[in-house]
XYZ file of C-alpha atoms in Angstrom:
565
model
C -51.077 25.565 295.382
C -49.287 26.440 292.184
C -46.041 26.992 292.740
C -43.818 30.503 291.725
C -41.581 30.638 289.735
C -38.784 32.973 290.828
C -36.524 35.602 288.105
C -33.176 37.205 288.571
C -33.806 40.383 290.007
C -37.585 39.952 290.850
C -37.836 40.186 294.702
C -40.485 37.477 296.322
C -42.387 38.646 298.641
C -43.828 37.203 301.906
C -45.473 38.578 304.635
C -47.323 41.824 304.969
C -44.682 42.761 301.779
C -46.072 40.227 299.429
C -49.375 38.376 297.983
C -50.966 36.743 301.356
C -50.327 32.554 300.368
C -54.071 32.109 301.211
C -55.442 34.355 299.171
C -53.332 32.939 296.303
C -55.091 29.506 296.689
C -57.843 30.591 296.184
C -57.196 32.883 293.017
C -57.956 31.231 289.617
C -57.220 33.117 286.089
C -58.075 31.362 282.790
C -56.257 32.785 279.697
C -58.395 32.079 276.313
C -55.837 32.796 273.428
C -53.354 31.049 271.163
C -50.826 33.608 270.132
C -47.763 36.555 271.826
C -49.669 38.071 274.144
C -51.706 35.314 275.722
C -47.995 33.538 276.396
C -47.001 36.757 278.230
C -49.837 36.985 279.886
C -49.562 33.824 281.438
C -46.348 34.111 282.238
C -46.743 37.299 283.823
C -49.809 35.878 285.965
C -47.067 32.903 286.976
C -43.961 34.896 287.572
C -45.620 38.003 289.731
C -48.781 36.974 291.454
C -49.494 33.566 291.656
C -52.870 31.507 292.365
C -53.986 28.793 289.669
C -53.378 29.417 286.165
C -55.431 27.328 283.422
C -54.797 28.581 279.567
C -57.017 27.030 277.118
C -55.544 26.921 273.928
C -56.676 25.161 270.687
C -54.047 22.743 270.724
C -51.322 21.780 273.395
C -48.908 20.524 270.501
C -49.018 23.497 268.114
C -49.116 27.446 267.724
C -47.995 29.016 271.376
C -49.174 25.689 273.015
C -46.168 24.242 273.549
C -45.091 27.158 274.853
C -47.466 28.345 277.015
C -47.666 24.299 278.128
C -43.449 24.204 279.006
C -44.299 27.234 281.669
C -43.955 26.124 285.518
C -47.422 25.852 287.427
C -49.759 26.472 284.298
C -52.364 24.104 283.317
C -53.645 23.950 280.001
C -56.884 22.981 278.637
C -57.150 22.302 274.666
C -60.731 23.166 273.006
C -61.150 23.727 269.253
C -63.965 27.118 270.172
C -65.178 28.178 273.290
C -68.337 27.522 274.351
C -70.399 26.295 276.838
C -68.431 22.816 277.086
C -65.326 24.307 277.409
C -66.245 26.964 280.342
C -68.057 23.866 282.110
C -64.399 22.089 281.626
C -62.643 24.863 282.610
C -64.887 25.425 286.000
C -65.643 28.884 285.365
C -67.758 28.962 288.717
C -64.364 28.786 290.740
C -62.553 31.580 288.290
C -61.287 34.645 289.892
C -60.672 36.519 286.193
C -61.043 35.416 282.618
C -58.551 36.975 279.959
C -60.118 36.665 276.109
C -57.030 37.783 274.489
C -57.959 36.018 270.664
C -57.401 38.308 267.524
C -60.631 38.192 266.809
C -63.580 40.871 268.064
C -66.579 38.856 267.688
C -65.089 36.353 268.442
C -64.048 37.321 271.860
C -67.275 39.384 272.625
C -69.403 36.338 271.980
C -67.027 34.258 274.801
C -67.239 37.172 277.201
C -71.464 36.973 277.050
C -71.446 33.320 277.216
C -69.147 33.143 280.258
C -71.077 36.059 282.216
C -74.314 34.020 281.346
C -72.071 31.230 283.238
C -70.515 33.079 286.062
C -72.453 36.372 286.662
C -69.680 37.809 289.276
C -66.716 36.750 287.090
C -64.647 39.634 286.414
C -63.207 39.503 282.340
C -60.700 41.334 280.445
C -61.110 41.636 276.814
C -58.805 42.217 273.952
C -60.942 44.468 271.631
C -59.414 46.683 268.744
C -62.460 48.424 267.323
C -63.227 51.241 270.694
C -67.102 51.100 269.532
C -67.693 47.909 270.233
C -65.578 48.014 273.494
C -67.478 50.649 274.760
C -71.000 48.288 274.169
C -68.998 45.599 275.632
C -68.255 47.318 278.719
C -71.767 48.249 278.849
C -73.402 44.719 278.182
C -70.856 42.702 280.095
C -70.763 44.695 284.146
C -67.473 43.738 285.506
C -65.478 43.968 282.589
C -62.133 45.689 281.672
C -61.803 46.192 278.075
C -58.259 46.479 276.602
C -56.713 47.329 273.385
C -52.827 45.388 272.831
C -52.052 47.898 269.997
C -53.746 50.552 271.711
C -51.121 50.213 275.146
C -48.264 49.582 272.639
C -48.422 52.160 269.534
C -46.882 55.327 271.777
C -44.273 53.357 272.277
C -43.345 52.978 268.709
C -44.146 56.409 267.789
C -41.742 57.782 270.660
C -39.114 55.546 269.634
C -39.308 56.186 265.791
C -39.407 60.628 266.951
C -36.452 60.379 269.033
C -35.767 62.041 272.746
C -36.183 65.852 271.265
C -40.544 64.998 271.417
C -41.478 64.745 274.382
C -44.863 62.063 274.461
C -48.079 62.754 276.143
C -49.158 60.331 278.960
C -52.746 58.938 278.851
C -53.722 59.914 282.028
C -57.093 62.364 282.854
C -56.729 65.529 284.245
C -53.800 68.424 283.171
C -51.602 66.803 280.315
C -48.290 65.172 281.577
C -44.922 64.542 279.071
C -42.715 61.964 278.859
C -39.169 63.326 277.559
C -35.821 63.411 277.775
C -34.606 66.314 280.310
C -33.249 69.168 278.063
C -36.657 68.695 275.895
C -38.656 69.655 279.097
C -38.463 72.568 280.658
C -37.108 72.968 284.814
C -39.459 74.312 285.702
C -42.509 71.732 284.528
C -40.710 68.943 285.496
C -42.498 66.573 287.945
C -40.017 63.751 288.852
C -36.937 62.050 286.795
C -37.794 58.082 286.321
C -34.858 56.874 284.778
C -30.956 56.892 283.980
C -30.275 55.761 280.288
C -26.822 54.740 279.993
C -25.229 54.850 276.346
C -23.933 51.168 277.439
C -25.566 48.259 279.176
C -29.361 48.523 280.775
C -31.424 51.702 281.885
C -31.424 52.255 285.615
C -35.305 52.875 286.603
C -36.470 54.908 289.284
C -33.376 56.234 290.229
C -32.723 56.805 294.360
C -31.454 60.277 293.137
C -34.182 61.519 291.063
C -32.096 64.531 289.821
C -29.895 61.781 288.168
C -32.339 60.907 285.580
C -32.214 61.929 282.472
C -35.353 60.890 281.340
C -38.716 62.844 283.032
C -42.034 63.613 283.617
C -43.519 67.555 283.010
C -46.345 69.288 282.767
C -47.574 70.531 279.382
C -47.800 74.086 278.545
C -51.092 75.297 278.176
C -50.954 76.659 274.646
C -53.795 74.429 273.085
C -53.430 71.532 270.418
C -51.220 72.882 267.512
C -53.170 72.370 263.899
C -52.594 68.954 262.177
C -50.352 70.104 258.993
C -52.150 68.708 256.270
C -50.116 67.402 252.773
C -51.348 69.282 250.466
C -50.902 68.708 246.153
C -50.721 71.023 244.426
C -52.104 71.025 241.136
C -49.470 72.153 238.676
C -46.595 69.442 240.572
C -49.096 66.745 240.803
C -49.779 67.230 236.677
C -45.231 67.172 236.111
C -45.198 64.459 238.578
C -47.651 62.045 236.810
C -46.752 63.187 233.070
C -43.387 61.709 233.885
C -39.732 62.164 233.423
C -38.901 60.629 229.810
C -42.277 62.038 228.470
C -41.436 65.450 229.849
C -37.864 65.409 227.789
C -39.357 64.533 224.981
C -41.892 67.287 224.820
C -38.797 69.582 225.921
C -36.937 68.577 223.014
C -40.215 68.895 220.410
C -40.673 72.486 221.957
C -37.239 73.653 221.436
C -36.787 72.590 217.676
C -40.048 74.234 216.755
C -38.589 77.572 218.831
C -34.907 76.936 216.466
C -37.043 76.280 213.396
C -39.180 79.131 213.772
C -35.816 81.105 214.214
C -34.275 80.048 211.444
C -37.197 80.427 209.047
C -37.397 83.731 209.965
C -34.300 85.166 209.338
C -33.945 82.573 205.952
C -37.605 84.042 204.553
C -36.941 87.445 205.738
C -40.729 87.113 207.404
C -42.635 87.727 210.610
C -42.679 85.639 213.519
C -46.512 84.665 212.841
C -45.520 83.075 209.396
C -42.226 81.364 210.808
C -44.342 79.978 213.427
C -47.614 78.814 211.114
C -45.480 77.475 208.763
C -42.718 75.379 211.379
C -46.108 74.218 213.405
C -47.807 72.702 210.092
C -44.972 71.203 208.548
C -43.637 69.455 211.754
C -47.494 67.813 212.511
C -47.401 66.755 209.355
C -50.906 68.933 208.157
C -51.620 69.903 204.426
C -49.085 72.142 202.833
C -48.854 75.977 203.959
C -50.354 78.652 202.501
C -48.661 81.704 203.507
C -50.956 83.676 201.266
C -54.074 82.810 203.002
C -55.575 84.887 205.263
C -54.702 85.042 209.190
C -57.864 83.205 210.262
C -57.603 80.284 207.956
C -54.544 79.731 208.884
C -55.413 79.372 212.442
C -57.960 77.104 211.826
C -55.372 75.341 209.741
C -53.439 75.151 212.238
C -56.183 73.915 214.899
C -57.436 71.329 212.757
C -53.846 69.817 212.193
C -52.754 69.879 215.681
C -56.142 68.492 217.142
C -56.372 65.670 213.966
C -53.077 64.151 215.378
C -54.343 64.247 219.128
C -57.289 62.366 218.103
C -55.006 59.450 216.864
C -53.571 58.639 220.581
C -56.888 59.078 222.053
C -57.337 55.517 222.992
C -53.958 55.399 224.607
C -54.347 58.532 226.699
C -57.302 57.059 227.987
C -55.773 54.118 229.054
C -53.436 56.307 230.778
C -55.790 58.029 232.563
C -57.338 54.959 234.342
C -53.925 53.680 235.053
C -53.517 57.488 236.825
C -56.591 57.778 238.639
C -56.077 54.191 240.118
C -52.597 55.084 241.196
C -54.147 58.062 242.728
C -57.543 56.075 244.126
C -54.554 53.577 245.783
C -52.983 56.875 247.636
C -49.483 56.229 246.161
C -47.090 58.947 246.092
C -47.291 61.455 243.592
C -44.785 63.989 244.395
C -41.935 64.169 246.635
C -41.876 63.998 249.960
C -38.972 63.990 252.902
C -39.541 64.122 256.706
C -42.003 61.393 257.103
C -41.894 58.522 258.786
C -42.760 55.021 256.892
C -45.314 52.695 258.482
C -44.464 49.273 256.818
C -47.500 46.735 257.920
C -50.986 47.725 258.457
C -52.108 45.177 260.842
C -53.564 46.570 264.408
C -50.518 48.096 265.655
C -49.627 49.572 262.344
C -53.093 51.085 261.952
C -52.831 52.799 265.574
C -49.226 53.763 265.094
C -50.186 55.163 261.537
C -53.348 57.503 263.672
C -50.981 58.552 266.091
C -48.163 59.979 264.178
C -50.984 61.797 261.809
C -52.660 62.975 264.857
C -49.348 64.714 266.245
C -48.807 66.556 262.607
C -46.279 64.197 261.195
C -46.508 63.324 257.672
C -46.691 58.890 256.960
C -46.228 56.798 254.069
C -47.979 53.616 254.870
C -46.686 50.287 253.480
C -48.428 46.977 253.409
C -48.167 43.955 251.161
C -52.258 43.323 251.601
C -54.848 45.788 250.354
C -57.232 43.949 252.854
C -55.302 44.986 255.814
C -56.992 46.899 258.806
C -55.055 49.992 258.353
C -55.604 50.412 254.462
C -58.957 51.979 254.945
C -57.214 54.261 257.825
C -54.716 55.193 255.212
C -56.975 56.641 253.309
C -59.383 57.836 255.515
C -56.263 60.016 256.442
C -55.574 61.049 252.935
C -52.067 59.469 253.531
C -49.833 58.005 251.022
C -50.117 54.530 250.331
C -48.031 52.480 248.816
C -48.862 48.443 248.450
C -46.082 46.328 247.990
C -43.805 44.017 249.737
C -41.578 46.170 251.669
C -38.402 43.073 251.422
C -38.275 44.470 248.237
C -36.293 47.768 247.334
C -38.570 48.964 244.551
C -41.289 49.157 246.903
C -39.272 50.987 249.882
C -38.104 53.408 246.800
C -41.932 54.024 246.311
C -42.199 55.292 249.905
C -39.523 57.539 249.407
C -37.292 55.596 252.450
C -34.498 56.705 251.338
C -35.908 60.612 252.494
C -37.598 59.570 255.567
C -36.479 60.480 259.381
C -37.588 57.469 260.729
C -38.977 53.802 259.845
C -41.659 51.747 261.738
C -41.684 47.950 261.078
C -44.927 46.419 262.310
C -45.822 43.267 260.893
C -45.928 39.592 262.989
C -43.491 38.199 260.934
C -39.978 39.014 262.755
C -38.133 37.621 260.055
C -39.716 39.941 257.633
C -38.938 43.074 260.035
C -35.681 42.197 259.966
C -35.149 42.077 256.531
C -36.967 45.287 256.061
C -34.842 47.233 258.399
C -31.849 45.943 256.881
C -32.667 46.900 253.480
C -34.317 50.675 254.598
C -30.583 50.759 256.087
C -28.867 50.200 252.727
C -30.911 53.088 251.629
C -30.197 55.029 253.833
C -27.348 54.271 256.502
C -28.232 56.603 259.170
C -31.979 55.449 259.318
C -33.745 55.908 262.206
C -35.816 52.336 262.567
C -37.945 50.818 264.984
C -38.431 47.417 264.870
C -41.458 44.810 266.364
C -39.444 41.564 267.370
C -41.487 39.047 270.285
C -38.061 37.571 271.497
C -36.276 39.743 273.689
C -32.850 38.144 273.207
C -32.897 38.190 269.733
C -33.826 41.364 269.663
C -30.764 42.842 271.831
C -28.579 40.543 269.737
C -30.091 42.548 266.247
C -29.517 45.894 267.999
C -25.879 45.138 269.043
C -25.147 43.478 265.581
C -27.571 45.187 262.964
C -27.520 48.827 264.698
C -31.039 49.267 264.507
C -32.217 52.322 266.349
C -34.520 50.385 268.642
C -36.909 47.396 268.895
C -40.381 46.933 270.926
C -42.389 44.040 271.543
C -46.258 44.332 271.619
C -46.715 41.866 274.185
C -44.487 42.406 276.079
C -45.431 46.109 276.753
C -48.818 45.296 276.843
C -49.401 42.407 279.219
C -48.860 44.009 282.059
C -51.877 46.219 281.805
C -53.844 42.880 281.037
C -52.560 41.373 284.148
C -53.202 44.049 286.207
C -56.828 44.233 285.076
C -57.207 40.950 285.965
C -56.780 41.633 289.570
C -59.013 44.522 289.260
C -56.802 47.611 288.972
C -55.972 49.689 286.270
C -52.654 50.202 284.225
C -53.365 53.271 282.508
C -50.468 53.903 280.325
C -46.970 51.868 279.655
C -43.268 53.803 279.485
C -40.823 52.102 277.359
C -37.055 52.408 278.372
C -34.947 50.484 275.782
C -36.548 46.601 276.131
C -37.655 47.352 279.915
C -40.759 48.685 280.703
C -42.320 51.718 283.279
C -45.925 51.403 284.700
C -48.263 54.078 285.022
C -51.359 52.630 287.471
C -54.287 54.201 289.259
C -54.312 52.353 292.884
C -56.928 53.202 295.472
C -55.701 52.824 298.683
C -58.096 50.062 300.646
C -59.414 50.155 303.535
C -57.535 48.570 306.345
C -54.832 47.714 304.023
C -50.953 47.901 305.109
C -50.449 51.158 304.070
C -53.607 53.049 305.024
C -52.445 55.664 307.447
C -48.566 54.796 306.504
C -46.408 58.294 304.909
C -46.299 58.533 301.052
C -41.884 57.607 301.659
C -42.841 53.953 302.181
C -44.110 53.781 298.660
C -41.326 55.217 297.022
C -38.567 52.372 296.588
C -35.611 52.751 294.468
C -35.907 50.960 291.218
C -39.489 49.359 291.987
C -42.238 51.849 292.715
C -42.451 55.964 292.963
C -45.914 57.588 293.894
C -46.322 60.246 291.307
C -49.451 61.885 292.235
C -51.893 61.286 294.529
C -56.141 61.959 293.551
C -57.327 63.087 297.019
C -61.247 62.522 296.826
C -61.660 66.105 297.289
C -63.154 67.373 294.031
C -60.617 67.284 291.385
C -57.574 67.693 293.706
C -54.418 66.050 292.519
C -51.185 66.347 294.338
C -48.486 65.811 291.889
C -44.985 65.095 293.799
C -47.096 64.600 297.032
C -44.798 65.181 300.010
C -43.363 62.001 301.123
C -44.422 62.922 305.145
C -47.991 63.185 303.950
C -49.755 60.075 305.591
C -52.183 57.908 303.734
C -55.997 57.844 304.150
C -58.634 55.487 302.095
C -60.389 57.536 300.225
C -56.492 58.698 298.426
C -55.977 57.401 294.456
C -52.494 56.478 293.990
C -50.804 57.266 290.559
C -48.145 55.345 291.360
C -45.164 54.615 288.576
C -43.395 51.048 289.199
C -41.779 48.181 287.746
C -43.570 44.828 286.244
C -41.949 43.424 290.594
C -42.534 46.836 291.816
C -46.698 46.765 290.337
C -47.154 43.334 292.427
C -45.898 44.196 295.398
C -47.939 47.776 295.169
C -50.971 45.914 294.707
C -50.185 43.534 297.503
C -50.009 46.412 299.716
C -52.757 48.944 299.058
C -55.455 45.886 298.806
C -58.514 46.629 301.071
C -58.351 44.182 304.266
C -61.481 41.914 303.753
C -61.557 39.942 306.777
């Protein structure tokens, strides 16, 4: 049996309390992947419910290998692809639940056929970004739980870059639910508090004394989706904003002589404004001398003739202009200005979602990305959303998305060296920026928050293996509440039959700082009890919505599993 590893503050459990040691021998997961989240997702298989872990990686001695390799009770299996050879090594017949967790679609749809071809009852969690071909996946493949990393993980970022006064939307079916801070959420919709956010040390979760929280969970008023605002250009800033600043002084200055010379030839000459004016305009294009004795018409066409004879000279040049304009326009850059937003710097998956969702909840975005070829380029655009390509290390190119305006700036790329540097330079623009920053090492990440005053960081994998974890034992995590660097759970759990709890009072679910039943789906139509009275006794056909810890998950699932014996 592989053993468990044991963490600070993570009860084991043993007994009727915890995963049944039997049933743990006999539970094998294989993790396909070589990068964040397949590390966490090992880990998290290791640390909460045990059985046999095998990760195949490419190599043991490079990328996450070493990593995922140096973790207690995890075997690891090195194959350059996956195919048949591979599975056959990997003894898929035996597997429990196989995690494809690769940054690459096709890649991982074409593993998930070939290993139901192998094991036709093998249940499989995929990483997909693209939700078509999820959806055909799920269709093609049976028992199969596909899962989106940026999809769990982009609220997160979006509720951390709009602060505690917007309350987020939990993706749950049925009557909208919010996630806010208490004064954002009115008394009377609120559901249950979930946690106590200290300005100092770590976020208590799941409070004894509900009432304590300051964070909650409400109902939504019914008032319907408010409109998307749209950004709008307007014609006449859009033409000032691209003729420039220095050109539009110098056609400032050009205008006001001709007004003074005008002036002054009129009271000189003792003649009309018409003359002052025909003969100013001629002499200062540099036309053929004036003939104040001609008639009115003649002059005009005098005129006309002079004024369009010079335009014709820069012809070539304004055209170049032009195409340099319309391709700063074709590249969405922005061309006029703009405060309020929020910046998006890197386009990658998370960046695309995160870039969807804050345009989806009316907020105006700037994207940023240093690749024209990233996935959320076309998005940008799609959205008719600024974009600006650059590398955001650089100040000109935070300048060009306006940072120094913004209320609040997403960082989003891998690289957590670059985020870093980006967040520090968006603060020298602006001091008081509001940032939110992707960072994979937790430590680090408190240390830059303590030290750098960043606003908050998040860590894709980290909020989103859980979910993948708990798919691989067959349930569903249907939505993930950040708290600082800690993490909330939102899971549908049937209650089995013959488990522990069947027949046992909602109060023996709800355990301070672990696990809080938040509403319970009752079989009967579309009945939902939200804050289900904790006498209320348990029956199999109940669906648990159940909020809990990463400790608090494990043990729920030990609990409410159907007795199979």
């Amino acid at each position: 049996m592989t053993r468990l590893r044991t963490m600070p503050g993570v009860p084991t459990f043993t007994g009727s309390e915890g995963v049944d040691s039997a049933e743990a021998e006999q539970r094998r997961f294989v993790v396909c992947g070589d990068n964040p989240l397949a590390l966490r997702l090992v880990d998290e298989l290791a640390t909460r419910y045990g059985g046999e872990i095998l990760a195949i990686v490419p190599s043991a001695k490079s990328g996450y290998g070493p990593r995922i390799a140096s973790l207690p009770g995890v075997e690891v299996l090195e194959a350059g692809r996956l195919d048949a050879q591979a599975f056959l090594r990997a003894e898929l017949a035996s597997v429990a639940a196989l995690a494809l967790v690769d940054q690459d679609d096709g890649g991982n749809l074409d593993a998930a056929l070939l290993a139901r071809e192998l094991n036709p009852h093998l249940r499989i969690v995929l990483r997909l970004f693209n939700a078509s071909l999820g959806a055909g996946g799920r269709r093609l493949l049976g028992d199969c739980e596909v899962l989106s990393e940026s999809g769990i993980a982009a609220p997160a970022f979006v509720a951390a870059a709009l602060g505690d006064a917007v309350p987020t939307l939990l993706r749950l079916p049925g009557p909208p639910l919010l996630v806010g801070h208490r004064d954002a959420i009115a008394p009377d919709r609120v559901i249950c508090g979930i946690a106590v956010e200290s300005a100092d040390g770590e976020p208590e979760l799941l409070p004894a004394d509900r009432h304590r929280a300051d964070l909650v969970i409400g109902t939504a008023e019914q008032t319907g989706p408010e409109p998307v605002r749209r950004r709008r250009r307007h014609p006449l800033r859009l033409i000032i904003r691209l003729v420039g600043r220095r050109l539009r002084l110098l056609l400032a200055v050009l205008a006001g002589l001709v007004l003074v010379d005008t002036a002054v030839l009129k009271v000189a000459d003792g003649i009309g404004w018409w003359p002052a004016a025909y003969q100013t305009v001629l002499t200062a294009f540099g036309g053929a001398s004036p003939n104040p004795g001609a008639p009115v018409a003649q002059q005009i066409v005098e005129l006309t003739l002079t004024v369009v004879a010079v335009a014709l000279i820069p012809v070539l040049t304004a055209a170049v202009v032009d195409a340099v304009v319309k391709a700063r326009l074709a590249a969405g850059g922005l061309t006029e200005p703009i405060e309020g937003h929020v910046v998006v710097v890197g386009l990658g998956n998370v960046g695309a979602r995160v870039l969807r969702a804050l345009y989806e909840l009316g907020i105006s975005v700037v994207a940023v990305d240093r690749d024209e070829q990233a996935r959320g380029v076309p998005v940008a655009r799609e959205l008719d959303q600024p974009l600006v390509i650059g590398d955001a290390t650089q100040e000109q190119t935070l300048q060009a998305a306006s940072v120094g305006t913004c209320r609040a700036l997403i960082v989003t790329s891998t690289d957590d060296v670059n985020n870093l540097e980006t967040a520090l330079l968006g603060q020298t623009i602006q001091p008081d920026l509001r940032i939110v920053l992707r960072l994979f090492d937790g430590d680090f990440a408190e240390r830059v928050q303590r030290n750098f005053r960043i606003s908050s960081s998040r860590s894709v994998s980290y909020l989103a293996a859980p979910a993948f974890a708990a798919a691989m034992l067959g349930r569903q995590v249907v939505d993930v509440i950040p708290v600082r660097r800690r993490v909330l759970l939102v899971a549908e759990l049937p209650v089995g039959a013959g488990s522990p709890i069947e027949g046992r009072p909602v109060a023996e679910l709800n355990r301070p700082q672990e696990s809080q039943v938040l509403g319970i789906r009752t079989g009967r139509g579309a009945q939902t009890l939200w804050s289900p009275q904790t006498g209320r006794r348990l029956v199999r056909t109940d669906q648990l919505i159940v909020l809990a810890t990463r400790s608090g998950l494990s043990w729920l699932l030990a609990v409410t599993g159907a007795d199979e014996q």
